[in-house]
Coordinates of C-alpha atoms in Angstrom, one line a residue:
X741 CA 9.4 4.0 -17.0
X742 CA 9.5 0.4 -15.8
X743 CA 7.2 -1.9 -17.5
X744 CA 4.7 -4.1 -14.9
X745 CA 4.9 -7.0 -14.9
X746 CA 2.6 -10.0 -13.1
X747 CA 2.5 -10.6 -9.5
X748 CA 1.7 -14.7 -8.7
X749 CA 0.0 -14.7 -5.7
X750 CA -0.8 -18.4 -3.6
X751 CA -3.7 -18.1 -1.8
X752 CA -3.6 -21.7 -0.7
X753 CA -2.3 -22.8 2.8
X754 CA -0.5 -25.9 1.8
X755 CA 1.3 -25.3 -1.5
X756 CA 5.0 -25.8 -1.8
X757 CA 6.8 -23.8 -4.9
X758 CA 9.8 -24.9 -6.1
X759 CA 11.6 -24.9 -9.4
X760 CA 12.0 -26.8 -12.7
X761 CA 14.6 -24.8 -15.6
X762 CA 13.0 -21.0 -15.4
X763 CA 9.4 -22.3 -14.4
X764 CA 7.9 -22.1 -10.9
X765 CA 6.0 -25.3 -9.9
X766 CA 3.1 -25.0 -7.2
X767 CA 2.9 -28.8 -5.6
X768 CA 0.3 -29.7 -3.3
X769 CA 1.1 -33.0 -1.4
X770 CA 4.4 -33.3 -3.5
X771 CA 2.1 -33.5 -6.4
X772 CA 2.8 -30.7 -8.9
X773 CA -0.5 -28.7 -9.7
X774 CA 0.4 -25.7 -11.4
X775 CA 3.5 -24.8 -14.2
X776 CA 4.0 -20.8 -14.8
X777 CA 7.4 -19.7 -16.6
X778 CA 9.4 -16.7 -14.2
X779 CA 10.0 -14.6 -17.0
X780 CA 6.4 -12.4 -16.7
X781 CA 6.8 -12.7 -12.7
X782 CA 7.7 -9.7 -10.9
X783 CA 6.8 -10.7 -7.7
X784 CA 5.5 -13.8 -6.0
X785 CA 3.4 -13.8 -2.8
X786 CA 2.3 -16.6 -1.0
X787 CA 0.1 -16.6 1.8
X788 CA 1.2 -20.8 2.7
X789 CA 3.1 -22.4 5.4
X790 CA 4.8 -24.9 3.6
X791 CA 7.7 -22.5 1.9
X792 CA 9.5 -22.6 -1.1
X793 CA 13.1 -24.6 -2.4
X794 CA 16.7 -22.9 -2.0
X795 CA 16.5 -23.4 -5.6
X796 CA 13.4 -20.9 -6.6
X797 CA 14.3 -18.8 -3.7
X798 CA 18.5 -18.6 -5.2
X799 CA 16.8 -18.3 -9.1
X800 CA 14.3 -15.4 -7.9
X801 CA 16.9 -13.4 -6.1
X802 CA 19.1 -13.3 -8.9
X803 CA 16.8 -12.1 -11.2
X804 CA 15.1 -9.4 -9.1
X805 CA 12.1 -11.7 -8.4
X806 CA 11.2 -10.9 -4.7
X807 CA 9.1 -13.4 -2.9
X808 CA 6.8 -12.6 -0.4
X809 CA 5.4 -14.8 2.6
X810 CA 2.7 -13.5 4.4
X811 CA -0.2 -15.5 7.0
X812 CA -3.1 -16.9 5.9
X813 CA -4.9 -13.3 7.4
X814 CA -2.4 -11.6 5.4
X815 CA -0.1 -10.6 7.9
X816 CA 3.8 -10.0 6.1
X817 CA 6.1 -12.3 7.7
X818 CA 9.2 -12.1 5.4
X819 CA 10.7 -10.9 2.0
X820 CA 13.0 -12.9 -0.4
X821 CA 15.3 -10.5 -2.6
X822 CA 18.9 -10.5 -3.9
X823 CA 21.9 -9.0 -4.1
X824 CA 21.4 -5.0 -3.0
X825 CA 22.1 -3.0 -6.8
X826 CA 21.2 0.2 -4.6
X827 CA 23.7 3.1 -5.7
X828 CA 25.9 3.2 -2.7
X829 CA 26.4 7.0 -3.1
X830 CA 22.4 7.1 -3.2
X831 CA 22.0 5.1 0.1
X832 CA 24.5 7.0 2.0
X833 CA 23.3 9.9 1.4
X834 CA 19.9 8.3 2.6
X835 CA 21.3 7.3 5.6
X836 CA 23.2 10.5 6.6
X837 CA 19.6 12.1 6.3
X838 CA 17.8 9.8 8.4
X839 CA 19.6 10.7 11.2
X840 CA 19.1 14.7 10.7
X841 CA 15.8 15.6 12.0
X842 CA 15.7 18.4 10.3
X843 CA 15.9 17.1 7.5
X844 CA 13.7 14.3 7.9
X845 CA 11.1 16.4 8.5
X846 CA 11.2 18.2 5.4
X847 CA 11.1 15.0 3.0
X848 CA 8.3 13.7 5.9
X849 CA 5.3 16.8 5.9
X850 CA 5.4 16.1 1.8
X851 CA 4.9 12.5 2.6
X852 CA 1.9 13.6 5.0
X853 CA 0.9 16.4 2.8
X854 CA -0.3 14.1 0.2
X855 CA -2.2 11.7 2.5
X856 CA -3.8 14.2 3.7
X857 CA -4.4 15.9 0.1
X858 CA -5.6 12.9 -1.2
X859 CA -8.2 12.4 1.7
X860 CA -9.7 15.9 1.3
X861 CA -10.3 14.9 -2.6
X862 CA -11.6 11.3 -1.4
X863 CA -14.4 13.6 1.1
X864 CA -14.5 16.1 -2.2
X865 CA -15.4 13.3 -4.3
X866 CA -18.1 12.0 -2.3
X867 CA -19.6 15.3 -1.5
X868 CA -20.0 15.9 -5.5
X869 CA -21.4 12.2 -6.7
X870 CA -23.5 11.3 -3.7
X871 CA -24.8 14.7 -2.0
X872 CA -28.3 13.1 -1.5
X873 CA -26.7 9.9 0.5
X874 CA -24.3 11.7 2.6
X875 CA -24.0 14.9 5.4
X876 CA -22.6 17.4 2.6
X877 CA -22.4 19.7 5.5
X878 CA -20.5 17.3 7.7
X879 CA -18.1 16.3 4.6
X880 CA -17.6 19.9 4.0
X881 CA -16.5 20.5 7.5
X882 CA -14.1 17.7 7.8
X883 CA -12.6 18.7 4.1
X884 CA -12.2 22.1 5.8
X885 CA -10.7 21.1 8.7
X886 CA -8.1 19.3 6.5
X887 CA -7.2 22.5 4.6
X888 CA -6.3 24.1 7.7
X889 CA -3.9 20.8 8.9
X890 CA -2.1 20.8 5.7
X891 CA -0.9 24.3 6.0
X892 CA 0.3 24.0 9.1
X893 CA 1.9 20.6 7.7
X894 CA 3.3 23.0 4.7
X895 CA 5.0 25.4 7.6
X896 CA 6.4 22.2 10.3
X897 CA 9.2 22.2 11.2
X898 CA 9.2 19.4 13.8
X899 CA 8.8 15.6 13.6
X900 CA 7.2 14.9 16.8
X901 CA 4.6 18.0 15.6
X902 CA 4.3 16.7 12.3
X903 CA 2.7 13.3 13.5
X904 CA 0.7 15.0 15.7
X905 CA -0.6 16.8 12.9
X906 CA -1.0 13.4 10.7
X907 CA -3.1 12.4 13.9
X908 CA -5.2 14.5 13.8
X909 CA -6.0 14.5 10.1
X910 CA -6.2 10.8 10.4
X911 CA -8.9 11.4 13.4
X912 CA -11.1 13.5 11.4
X913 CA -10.7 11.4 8.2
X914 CA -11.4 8.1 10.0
X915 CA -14.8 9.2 11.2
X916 CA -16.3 9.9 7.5
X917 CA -14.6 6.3 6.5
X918 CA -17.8 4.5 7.9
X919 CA -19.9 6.9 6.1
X920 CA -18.6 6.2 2.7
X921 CA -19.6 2.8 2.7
X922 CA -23.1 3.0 0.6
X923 CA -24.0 -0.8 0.8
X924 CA -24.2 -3.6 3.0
X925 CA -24.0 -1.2 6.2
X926 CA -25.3 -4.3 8.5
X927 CA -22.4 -6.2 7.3
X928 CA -19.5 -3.4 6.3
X929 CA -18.6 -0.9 9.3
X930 CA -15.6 1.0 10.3
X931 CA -15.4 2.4 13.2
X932 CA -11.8 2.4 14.3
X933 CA -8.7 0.6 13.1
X934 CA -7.8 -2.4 14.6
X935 CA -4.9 -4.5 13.6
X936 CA -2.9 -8.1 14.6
X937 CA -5.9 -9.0 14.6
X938 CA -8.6 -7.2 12.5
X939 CA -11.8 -7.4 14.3
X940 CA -14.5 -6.8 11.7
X941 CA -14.6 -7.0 7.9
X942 CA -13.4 -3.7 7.0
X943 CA -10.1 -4.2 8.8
X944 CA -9.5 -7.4 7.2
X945 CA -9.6 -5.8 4.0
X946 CA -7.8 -2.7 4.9
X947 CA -4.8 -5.4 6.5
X948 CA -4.8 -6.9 3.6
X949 CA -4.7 -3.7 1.0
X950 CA -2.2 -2.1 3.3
X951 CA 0.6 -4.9 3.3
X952 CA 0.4 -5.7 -0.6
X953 CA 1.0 -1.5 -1.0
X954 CA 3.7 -1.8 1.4
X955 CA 5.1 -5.0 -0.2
X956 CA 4.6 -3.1 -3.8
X957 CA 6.3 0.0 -2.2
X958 CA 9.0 -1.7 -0.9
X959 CA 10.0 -3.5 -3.9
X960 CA 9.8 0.3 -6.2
X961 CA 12.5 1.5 -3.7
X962 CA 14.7 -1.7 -3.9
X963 CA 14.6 -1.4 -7.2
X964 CA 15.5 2.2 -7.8
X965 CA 18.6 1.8 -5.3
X966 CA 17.1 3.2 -2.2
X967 CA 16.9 1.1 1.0
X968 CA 13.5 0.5 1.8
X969 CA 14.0 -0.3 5.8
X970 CA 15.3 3.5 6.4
X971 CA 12.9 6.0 6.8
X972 CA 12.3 9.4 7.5
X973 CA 9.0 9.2 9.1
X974 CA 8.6 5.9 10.3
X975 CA 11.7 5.5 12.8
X976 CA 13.9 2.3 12.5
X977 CA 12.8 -1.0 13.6
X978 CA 14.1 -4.5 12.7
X979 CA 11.8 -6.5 9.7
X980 CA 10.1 -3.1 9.3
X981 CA 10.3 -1.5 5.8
X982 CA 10.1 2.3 7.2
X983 CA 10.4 4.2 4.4
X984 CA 7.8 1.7 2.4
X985 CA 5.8 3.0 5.3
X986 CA 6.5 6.8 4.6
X987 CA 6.0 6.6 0.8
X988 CA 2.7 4.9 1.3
X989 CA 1.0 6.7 3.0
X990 CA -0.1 9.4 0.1
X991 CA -1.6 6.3 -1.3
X992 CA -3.1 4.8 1.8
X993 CA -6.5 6.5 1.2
X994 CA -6.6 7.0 -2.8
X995 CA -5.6 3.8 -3.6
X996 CA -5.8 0.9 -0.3
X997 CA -9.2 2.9 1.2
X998 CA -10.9 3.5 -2.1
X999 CA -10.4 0.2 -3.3
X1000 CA -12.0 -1.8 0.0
X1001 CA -14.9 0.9 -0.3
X1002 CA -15.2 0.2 -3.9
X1003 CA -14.9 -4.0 -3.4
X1004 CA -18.4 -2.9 -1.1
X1005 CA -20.5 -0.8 -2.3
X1006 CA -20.1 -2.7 -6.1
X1007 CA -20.7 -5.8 -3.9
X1008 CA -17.8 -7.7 -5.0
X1009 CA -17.4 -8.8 -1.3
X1010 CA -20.5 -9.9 1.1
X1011 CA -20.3 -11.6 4.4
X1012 CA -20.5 -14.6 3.7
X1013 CA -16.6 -14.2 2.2
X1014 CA -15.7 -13.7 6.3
X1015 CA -14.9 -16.1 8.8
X1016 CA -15.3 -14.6 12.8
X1017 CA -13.1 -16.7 15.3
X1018 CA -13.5 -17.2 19.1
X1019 CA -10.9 -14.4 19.4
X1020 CA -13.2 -12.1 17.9
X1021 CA -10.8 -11.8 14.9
X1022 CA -11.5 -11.9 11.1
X1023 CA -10.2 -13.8 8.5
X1024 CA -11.2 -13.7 4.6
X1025 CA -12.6 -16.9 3.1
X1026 CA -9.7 -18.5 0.5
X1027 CA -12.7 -17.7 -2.2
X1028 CA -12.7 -14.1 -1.2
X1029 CA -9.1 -13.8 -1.0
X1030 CA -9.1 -14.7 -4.3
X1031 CA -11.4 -12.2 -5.5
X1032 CA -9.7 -9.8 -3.5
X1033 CA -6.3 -10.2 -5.2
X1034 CA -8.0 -10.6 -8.9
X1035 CA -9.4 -7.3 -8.0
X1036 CA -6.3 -5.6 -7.0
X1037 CA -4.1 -7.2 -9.7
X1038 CA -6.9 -5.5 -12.4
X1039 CA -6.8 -1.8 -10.8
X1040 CA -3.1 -2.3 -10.8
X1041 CA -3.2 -2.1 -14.4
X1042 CA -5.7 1.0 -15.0
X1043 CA -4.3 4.0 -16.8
X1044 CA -3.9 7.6 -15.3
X1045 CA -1.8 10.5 -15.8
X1046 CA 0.7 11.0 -13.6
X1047 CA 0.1 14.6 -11.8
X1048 CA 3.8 15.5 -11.6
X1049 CA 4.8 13.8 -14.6
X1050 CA 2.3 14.4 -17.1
X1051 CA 2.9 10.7 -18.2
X1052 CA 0.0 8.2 -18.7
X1053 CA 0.9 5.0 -16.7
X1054 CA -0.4 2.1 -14.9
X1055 CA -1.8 2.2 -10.9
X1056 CA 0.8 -0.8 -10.4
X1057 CA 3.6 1.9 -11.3
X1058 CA 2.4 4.3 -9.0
X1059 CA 5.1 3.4 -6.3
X1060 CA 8.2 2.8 -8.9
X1061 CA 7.4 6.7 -10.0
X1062 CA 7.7 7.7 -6.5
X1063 CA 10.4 6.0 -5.7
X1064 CA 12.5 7.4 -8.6
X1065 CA 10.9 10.9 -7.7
X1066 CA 12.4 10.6 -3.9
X1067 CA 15.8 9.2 -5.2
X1068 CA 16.1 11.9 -7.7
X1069 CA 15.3 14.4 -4.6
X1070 CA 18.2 12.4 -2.8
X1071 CA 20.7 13.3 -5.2
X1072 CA 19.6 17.1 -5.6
X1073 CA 18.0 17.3 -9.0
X1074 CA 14.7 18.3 -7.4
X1075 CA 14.7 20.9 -4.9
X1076 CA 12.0 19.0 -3.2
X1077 CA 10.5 15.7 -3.0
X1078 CA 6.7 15.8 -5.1
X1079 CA 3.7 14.1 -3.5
X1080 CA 1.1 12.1 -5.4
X1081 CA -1.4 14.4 -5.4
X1082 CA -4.4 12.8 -7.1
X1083 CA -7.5 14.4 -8.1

Protein backbone atom coordinates (compact mmCIF):
# COMPACT_ATOMS: atom_id res chain seq x y z
CA UNK A 1 0.00 0.00 0.00
CA UNK A 2 1.26 3.55 -0.72
CA UNK A 3 2.71 5.32 2.21
CA UNK A 4 1.08 9.08 2.93
CA UNK A 5 2.84 11.45 2.83
CA UNK A 6 2.20 15.43 3.73
CA UNK A 7 0.10 17.69 1.92
CA UNK A 8 1.50 21.72 2.22
CA UNK A 9 -1.39 23.73 2.03
CA UNK A 10 -1.01 28.00 1.68
CA UNK A 11 -3.80 29.46 3.07
CA UNK A 12 -2.45 32.92 2.46
CA UNK A 13 -3.61 35.12 -0.51
CA UNK A 14 -0.37 36.66 -1.42
CA UNK A 15 2.39 34.03 -1.19
CA UNK A 16 4.59 33.24 -4.09
CA UNK A 17 6.36 29.56 -3.97
CA UNK A 18 9.22 28.97 -5.80
CA UNK A 19 12.28 26.81 -5.54
CA UNK A 20 15.81 26.70 -4.07
CA UNK A 21 17.78 22.84 -4.66
CA UNK A 22 14.77 20.29 -3.47
CA UNK A 23 13.24 22.94 -0.99
CA UNK A 24 10.05 24.93 -1.66
CA UNK A 25 10.30 28.54 -0.48
CA UNK A 26 6.97 30.52 0.44
CA UNK A 27 7.92 34.45 -0.26
CA UNK A 28 5.72 37.11 0.75
CA UNK A 29 6.65 40.52 -0.91
CA UNK A 30 9.74 38.71 -2.50
CA UNK A 31 10.80 38.18 0.98
CA UNK A 32 11.24 34.49 1.72
CA UNK A 33 9.18 33.42 4.85
CA UNK A 34 9.04 29.82 5.00
CA UNK A 35 11.81 26.85 3.90
CA UNK A 36 10.14 23.10 3.70
CA UNK A 37 12.36 20.32 1.88
CA UNK A 38 9.93 18.43 -1.20
CA UNK A 39 10.85 15.15 -0.25
CA UNK A 40 7.75 14.60 2.60
CA UNK A 41 5.38 16.64 0.09
CA UNK A 42 2.88 14.75 -1.67
CA UNK A 43 0.85 17.39 -2.60
CA UNK A 44 0.84 21.11 -2.44
CA UNK A 45 -2.26 23.32 -2.44
CA UNK A 46 -2.42 26.87 -2.44
CA UNK A 47 -5.34 28.90 -2.09
CA UNK A 48 -3.05 32.44 -3.44
CA UNK A 49 -3.15 34.46 -6.51
CA UNK A 50 0.29 35.17 -6.86
CA UNK A 51 1.41 31.48 -8.38
CA UNK A 52 4.32 29.62 -8.32
CA UNK A 53 7.93 29.53 -10.58
CA UNK A 54 8.37 27.26 -13.82
CA UNK A 55 11.04 25.92 -11.70
CA UNK A 56 8.92 24.40 -8.60
CA UNK A 57 6.16 23.78 -11.00
CA UNK A 58 9.01 21.64 -13.66
CA UNK A 59 10.65 19.99 -10.19
CA UNK A 60 7.12 18.95 -8.77
CA UNK A 61 5.89 17.37 -11.91
CA UNK A 62 8.73 15.35 -12.30
CA UNK A 63 8.62 13.83 -9.14
CA UNK A 64 4.83 13.18 -8.88
CA UNK A 65 4.34 16.32 -6.67
CA UNK A 66 0.86 17.74 -7.96
CA UNK A 67 0.11 21.25 -7.12
CA UNK A 68 -3.04 22.50 -6.63
CA UNK A 69 -4.53 26.17 -7.07
CA UNK A 70 -7.73 26.84 -5.72
CA UNK A 71 -9.67 30.62 -4.69
CA UNK A 72 -9.44 32.01 -1.67
CA UNK A 73 -13.34 30.41 -0.99
CA UNK A 74 -11.79 27.27 -2.01
CA UNK A 75 -13.02 26.95 -5.29
CA UNK A 76 -10.42 24.42 -7.68
CA UNK A 77 -9.11 26.39 -10.47
CA UNK A 78 -6.20 24.21 -11.75
CA UNK A 79 -3.93 21.08 -11.24
CA UNK A 80 -0.10 20.94 -11.76
CA UNK A 81 1.09 17.19 -12.59
CA UNK A 82 3.67 15.51 -14.84
CA UNK A 83 4.25 13.27 -17.35
CA UNK A 84 1.01 10.68 -17.59
CA UNK A 85 2.79 6.95 -16.11
CA UNK A 86 -0.95 5.66 -16.63
CA UNK A 87 -0.70 2.04 -18.21
CA UNK A 88 -1.75 2.72 -21.63
CA UNK A 89 -3.47 -0.77 -21.93
CA UNK A 90 -5.26 0.29 -18.51
CA UNK A 91 -6.59 3.72 -19.92
CA UNK A 92 -7.80 2.33 -23.07
CA UNK A 93 -9.65 -0.02 -21.82
CA UNK A 94 -11.07 2.93 -19.54
CA UNK A 95 -11.97 4.73 -22.38
CA UNK A 96 -13.51 2.04 -24.57
CA UNK A 97 -15.88 1.62 -21.38
CA UNK A 98 -16.86 5.17 -20.97
CA UNK A 99 -18.43 5.12 -24.06
CA UNK A 100 -20.64 1.77 -23.37
CA UNK A 101 -23.52 2.72 -21.36
CA UNK A 102 -24.02 -0.39 -20.46
CA UNK A 103 -21.24 -0.74 -19.08
CA UNK A 104 -20.95 2.41 -17.40
CA UNK A 105 -23.74 1.79 -15.52
CA UNK A 106 -22.60 -1.31 -14.02
CA UNK A 107 -19.19 0.21 -12.53
CA UNK A 108 -21.67 3.53 -11.70
CA UNK A 109 -24.80 1.86 -9.26
CA UNK A 110 -21.54 0.37 -7.11
CA UNK A 111 -20.24 3.92 -7.05
CA UNK A 112 -23.91 5.09 -5.90
CA UNK A 113 -24.50 2.03 -3.86
CA UNK A 114 -21.92 2.99 -1.47
CA UNK A 115 -23.01 6.63 -1.09
CA UNK A 116 -25.95 5.59 -0.39
CA UNK A 117 -24.78 2.68 2.06
CA UNK A 118 -22.67 4.88 3.76
CA UNK A 119 -25.55 7.47 4.41
CA UNK A 120 -27.96 4.82 5.82
CA UNK A 121 -25.01 3.97 8.49
CA UNK A 122 -24.35 7.84 8.99
CA UNK A 123 -28.65 8.06 9.93
CA UNK A 124 -27.90 4.39 11.81
CA UNK A 125 -25.28 5.91 13.73
CA UNK A 126 -27.14 8.85 14.93
CA UNK A 127 -30.15 6.93 15.68
CA UNK A 128 -27.99 4.60 18.23
CA UNK A 129 -25.76 7.50 20.05
CA UNK A 130 -28.19 10.34 20.17
CA UNK A 131 -31.90 8.72 20.36
CA UNK A 132 -32.92 11.36 22.97
CA UNK A 133 -31.77 14.39 20.68
CA UNK A 134 -33.15 13.29 17.48
CA UNK A 135 -36.72 11.88 15.65
CA UNK A 136 -35.57 8.05 15.90
CA UNK A 137 -38.79 7.53 14.15
CA UNK A 138 -38.08 9.99 11.40
CA UNK A 139 -34.28 8.62 11.08
CA UNK A 140 -35.67 5.21 10.97
CA UNK A 141 -38.01 6.08 8.09
CA UNK A 142 -35.44 7.87 5.97
CA UNK A 143 -32.84 4.76 6.65
CA UNK A 144 -35.71 2.66 5.40
CA UNK A 145 -36.44 4.49 2.51
CA UNK A 146 -32.72 4.11 1.65
CA UNK A 147 -32.86 0.22 1.85
CA UNK A 148 -35.48 0.21 -0.61
CA UNK A 149 -33.26 2.76 -3.25
CA UNK A 150 -30.32 0.71 -2.98
CA UNK A 151 -32.01 -2.43 -4.20
CA UNK A 152 -33.40 -1.02 -6.91
CA UNK A 153 -29.78 0.70 -7.44
CA UNK A 154 -28.42 -3.26 -7.03
CA UNK A 155 -31.06 -4.26 -10.07
CA UNK A 156 -30.34 -0.77 -12.65
CA UNK A 157 -29.79 -1.18 -15.51
CA UNK A 158 -29.93 2.42 -16.87
CA UNK A 159 -27.82 5.51 -16.38
CA UNK A 160 -30.29 8.17 -16.72
CA UNK A 161 -32.42 5.77 -13.96
CA UNK A 162 -29.60 5.37 -11.86
CA UNK A 163 -29.21 9.15 -11.14
CA UNK A 164 -32.61 9.51 -10.70
CA UNK A 165 -32.30 7.04 -8.09
CA UNK A 166 -28.99 8.82 -6.56
CA UNK A 167 -31.62 11.84 -6.51
CA UNK A 168 -33.66 10.67 -4.72
CA UNK A 169 -31.48 9.13 -2.03
CA UNK A 170 -29.63 12.41 -1.97
CA UNK A 171 -33.31 14.19 -1.33
CA UNK A 172 -34.21 12.17 1.57
CA UNK A 173 -30.58 12.15 2.97
CA UNK A 174 -30.31 15.98 2.67
CA UNK A 175 -33.31 16.65 4.86
CA UNK A 176 -31.78 14.69 8.08
CA UNK A 177 -28.25 16.68 7.28
CA UNK A 178 -29.71 19.83 9.27
CA UNK A 179 -30.79 17.64 11.93
CA UNK A 180 -27.49 16.18 12.73
CA UNK A 181 -26.03 19.25 13.62
CA UNK A 182 -26.26 19.09 17.63
CA UNK A 183 -24.66 22.60 18.43
CA UNK A 184 -24.65 25.95 17.41
CA UNK A 185 -28.07 25.56 15.47
CA UNK A 186 -28.51 29.55 15.40
CA UNK A 187 -25.32 29.66 13.61
CA UNK A 188 -24.90 26.07 11.65
CA UNK A 189 -27.88 25.19 9.27
CA UNK A 190 -28.33 23.16 6.12
CA UNK A 191 -31.02 23.39 4.41
CA UNK A 192 -30.13 22.80 0.75
CA UNK A 193 -26.88 22.85 -1.12
CA UNK A 194 -25.77 25.75 -2.66
CA UNK A 195 -22.58 26.19 -4.56
CA UNK A 196 -20.34 28.95 -6.70
CA UNK A 197 -21.16 30.61 -4.18
CA UNK A 198 -21.97 28.94 -0.74
CA UNK A 199 -24.57 30.91 0.91
CA UNK A 200 -24.35 29.95 4.64
CA UNK A 201 -21.72 28.29 6.73
CA UNK A 202 -22.42 24.81 6.20
CA UNK A 203 -21.87 25.08 2.47
CA UNK A 204 -18.70 26.77 2.85
CA UNK A 205 -17.44 24.01 4.66
CA UNK A 206 -19.01 21.28 2.60
CA UNK A 207 -17.17 23.34 -0.72
CA UNK A 208 -14.33 23.21 0.89
CA UNK A 209 -14.34 19.25 2.17
CA UNK A 210 -15.72 18.33 -1.19
CA UNK A 211 -12.80 19.82 -3.49
CA UNK A 212 -9.77 18.69 -1.24
CA UNK A 213 -11.61 14.84 -1.56
CA UNK A 214 -11.89 15.41 -5.22
CA UNK A 215 -8.31 16.87 -5.46
CA UNK A 216 -7.16 13.75 -3.06
CA UNK A 217 -9.29 11.45 -5.41
CA UNK A 218 -7.96 12.69 -8.37
CA UNK A 219 -4.40 12.32 -7.54
CA UNK A 220 -5.07 8.22 -6.18
CA UNK A 221 -6.23 7.65 -9.81
CA UNK A 222 -3.26 9.44 -11.51
CA UNK A 223 -1.29 7.66 -9.66
CA UNK A 224 -2.51 4.17 -10.13
CA UNK A 225 -2.57 4.77 -14.05
CA UNK A 226 -6.13 5.56 -14.49
CA UNK A 227 -7.23 8.89 -16.07
CA UNK A 228 -9.01 10.84 -13.68
CA UNK A 229 -11.03 13.30 -16.26
CA UNK A 230 -13.01 10.07 -17.67
CA UNK A 231 -15.85 8.88 -15.98
CA UNK A 232 -18.53 6.65 -15.86
CA UNK A 233 -20.97 8.57 -13.92
CA UNK A 234 -20.09 11.98 -14.29
CA UNK A 235 -20.17 12.62 -18.25
CA UNK A 236 -17.18 14.39 -19.79
CA UNK A 237 -16.53 17.95 -19.41
CA UNK A 238 -13.39 20.02 -20.01
CA UNK A 239 -11.16 20.94 -16.43
CA UNK A 240 -13.66 18.41 -14.82
CA UNK A 241 -12.00 15.32 -13.10
CA UNK A 242 -15.26 12.98 -13.81
CA UNK A 243 -14.28 9.97 -12.56
CA UNK A 244 -12.67 11.87 -9.24
CA UNK A 245 -16.35 12.73 -9.09
CA UNK A 246 -17.70 9.09 -9.41
CA UNK A 247 -15.22 7.55 -6.93
CA UNK A 248 -16.06 10.22 -4.33
CA UNK A 249 -19.09 10.02 -3.90
CA UNK A 250 -19.03 6.74 -1.46
CA UNK A 251 -17.03 9.04 0.63
CA UNK A 252 -19.00 12.19 0.26
CA UNK A 253 -21.11 11.50 3.41
CA UNK A 254 -18.71 9.24 5.57
CA UNK A 255 -15.83 11.17 5.28
CA UNK A 256 -16.57 15.28 3.70
CA UNK A 257 -20.28 15.28 5.70
CA UNK A 258 -19.17 13.76 8.88
CA UNK A 259 -16.17 15.68 9.16
CA UNK A 260 -18.07 19.45 8.78
CA UNK A 261 -20.72 17.90 11.35
CA UNK A 262 -17.95 16.89 13.58
CA UNK A 263 -15.85 20.45 13.11
CA UNK A 264 -19.57 21.71 14.82
CA UNK A 265 -20.91 20.02 17.10
CA UNK A 266 -17.05 19.64 18.91
CA UNK A 267 -17.03 23.42 18.28
CA UNK A 268 -13.94 23.63 16.46
CA UNK A 269 -15.61 26.13 14.16
CA UNK A 270 -18.09 29.21 15.47
CA UNK A 271 -19.27 32.10 13.55
CA UNK A 272 -17.15 34.29 14.07
CA UNK A 273 -14.60 32.09 11.60
CA UNK A 274 -17.30 33.34 8.67
CA UNK A 275 -17.24 36.32 6.67
CA UNK A 276 -20.97 37.13 4.79
CA UNK A 277 -20.50 39.46 1.66
CA UNK A 278 -23.03 41.85 -0.05
CA UNK A 279 -23.66 38.92 -2.47
CA UNK A 280 -25.00 36.91 0.26
CA UNK A 281 -22.02 34.51 -0.15
CA UNK A 282 -19.67 33.00 2.54
CA UNK A 283 -16.17 32.89 2.87
CA UNK A 284 -14.09 31.22 5.78
CA UNK A 285 -11.82 33.50 7.83
CA UNK A 286 -7.82 32.73 6.84
CA UNK A 287 -7.78 31.63 10.81
CA UNK A 288 -10.51 29.19 10.29
CA UNK A 289 -9.18 27.97 7.10
CA UNK A 290 -6.48 27.05 8.85
CA UNK A 291 -8.05 25.16 11.49
CA UNK A 292 -10.04 23.62 8.92
CA UNK A 293 -7.10 22.12 6.98
CA UNK A 294 -5.12 21.20 10.36
CA UNK A 295 -8.27 19.25 11.08
CA UNK A 296 -8.50 17.50 7.89
CA UNK A 297 -4.78 16.83 7.49
CA UNK A 298 -5.15 14.97 11.34
CA UNK A 299 -8.30 12.63 10.25
CA UNK A 300 -6.33 11.92 7.16
CA UNK A 301 -3.99 10.06 9.27
CA UNK A 302 -6.50 7.99 11.62
CA UNK A 303 -6.36 4.18 11.31
CA UNK A 304 -9.25 1.84 10.17
CA UNK A 305 -9.59 -1.35 8.64
CA UNK A 306 -10.22 -1.49 5.32
CA UNK A 307 -13.75 -3.37 4.77
CA UNK A 308 -12.82 -5.14 1.52
CA UNK A 309 -9.27 -5.45 2.33
CA UNK A 310 -9.07 -6.45 5.86
CA UNK A 311 -5.95 -4.14 5.93
CA UNK A 312 -5.50 -1.42 8.71
CA UNK A 313 -4.61 1.89 6.94
CA UNK A 314 -4.83 5.57 7.05
CA UNK A 315 -8.24 7.80 6.03
CA UNK A 316 -5.74 9.72 3.66
CA UNK A 317 -5.30 6.22 1.77
CA UNK A 318 -8.87 5.77 1.47
CA UNK A 319 -8.90 6.99 -2.27
CA UNK A 320 -5.44 5.29 -3.42
CA UNK A 321 -7.24 1.87 -2.18
CA UNK A 322 -10.07 2.62 -4.36
CA UNK A 323 -8.42 3.59 -7.06
CA UNK A 324 -6.32 0.38 -7.29
CA UNK A 325 -9.63 -1.59 -6.47
CA UNK A 326 -11.42 0.08 -9.77
CA UNK A 327 -8.10 -0.46 -11.90
CA UNK A 328 -7.82 -3.88 -10.83
CA UNK A 329 -11.74 -4.29 -11.93
CA UNK A 330 -10.49 -2.59 -15.23
CA UNK A 331 -8.21 -5.20 -16.08
CA UNK A 332 -10.61 -8.20 -15.06
CA UNK A 333 -9.13 -9.52 -11.80
CA UNK A 334 -12.31 -8.57 -9.92
CA UNK A 335 -15.51 -9.57 -11.37
CA UNK A 336 -16.73 -6.35 -9.98
CA UNK A 337 -15.70 -3.13 -8.74
CA UNK A 338 -16.08 -3.09 -4.49
CA UNK A 339 -17.54 0.02 -2.80
CA UNK A 340 -16.27 1.47 0.47
CA UNK A 341 -18.77 0.33 2.56
CA UNK A 342 -18.04 1.76 6.00
CA UNK A 343 -19.70 0.81 9.12
Amino acid sequence: MKKLLNTLFVTKPDMYLSLDGENIVIKQKDEPVKRIPLHNLESIISFGYTGASPALMAFCAERNISIVFLSSSGRFRARVMGKSKGNVILRKTQYRLSEDDQECVRIARNFILGKVFNQKWMIERMTRDYPLRIDVAKFKEVSAHLSTLMQEIRKCEDLERLRGLEGQAAISYNKLLNVMILQQKEDFYFYSRSRRPPMDNVNAMLSLAYTLLATDVAAALEGVGLDAYVGFLHRDRPGRVSLALDVMEELRGIYADKFVLTLINKRVVNNKDFIKKENGSVLMTDEARKKFLAAWQSKKQEKITHPYLKEKIQWGLVPHAQSILLARYLRGDLDEYPPFLWK
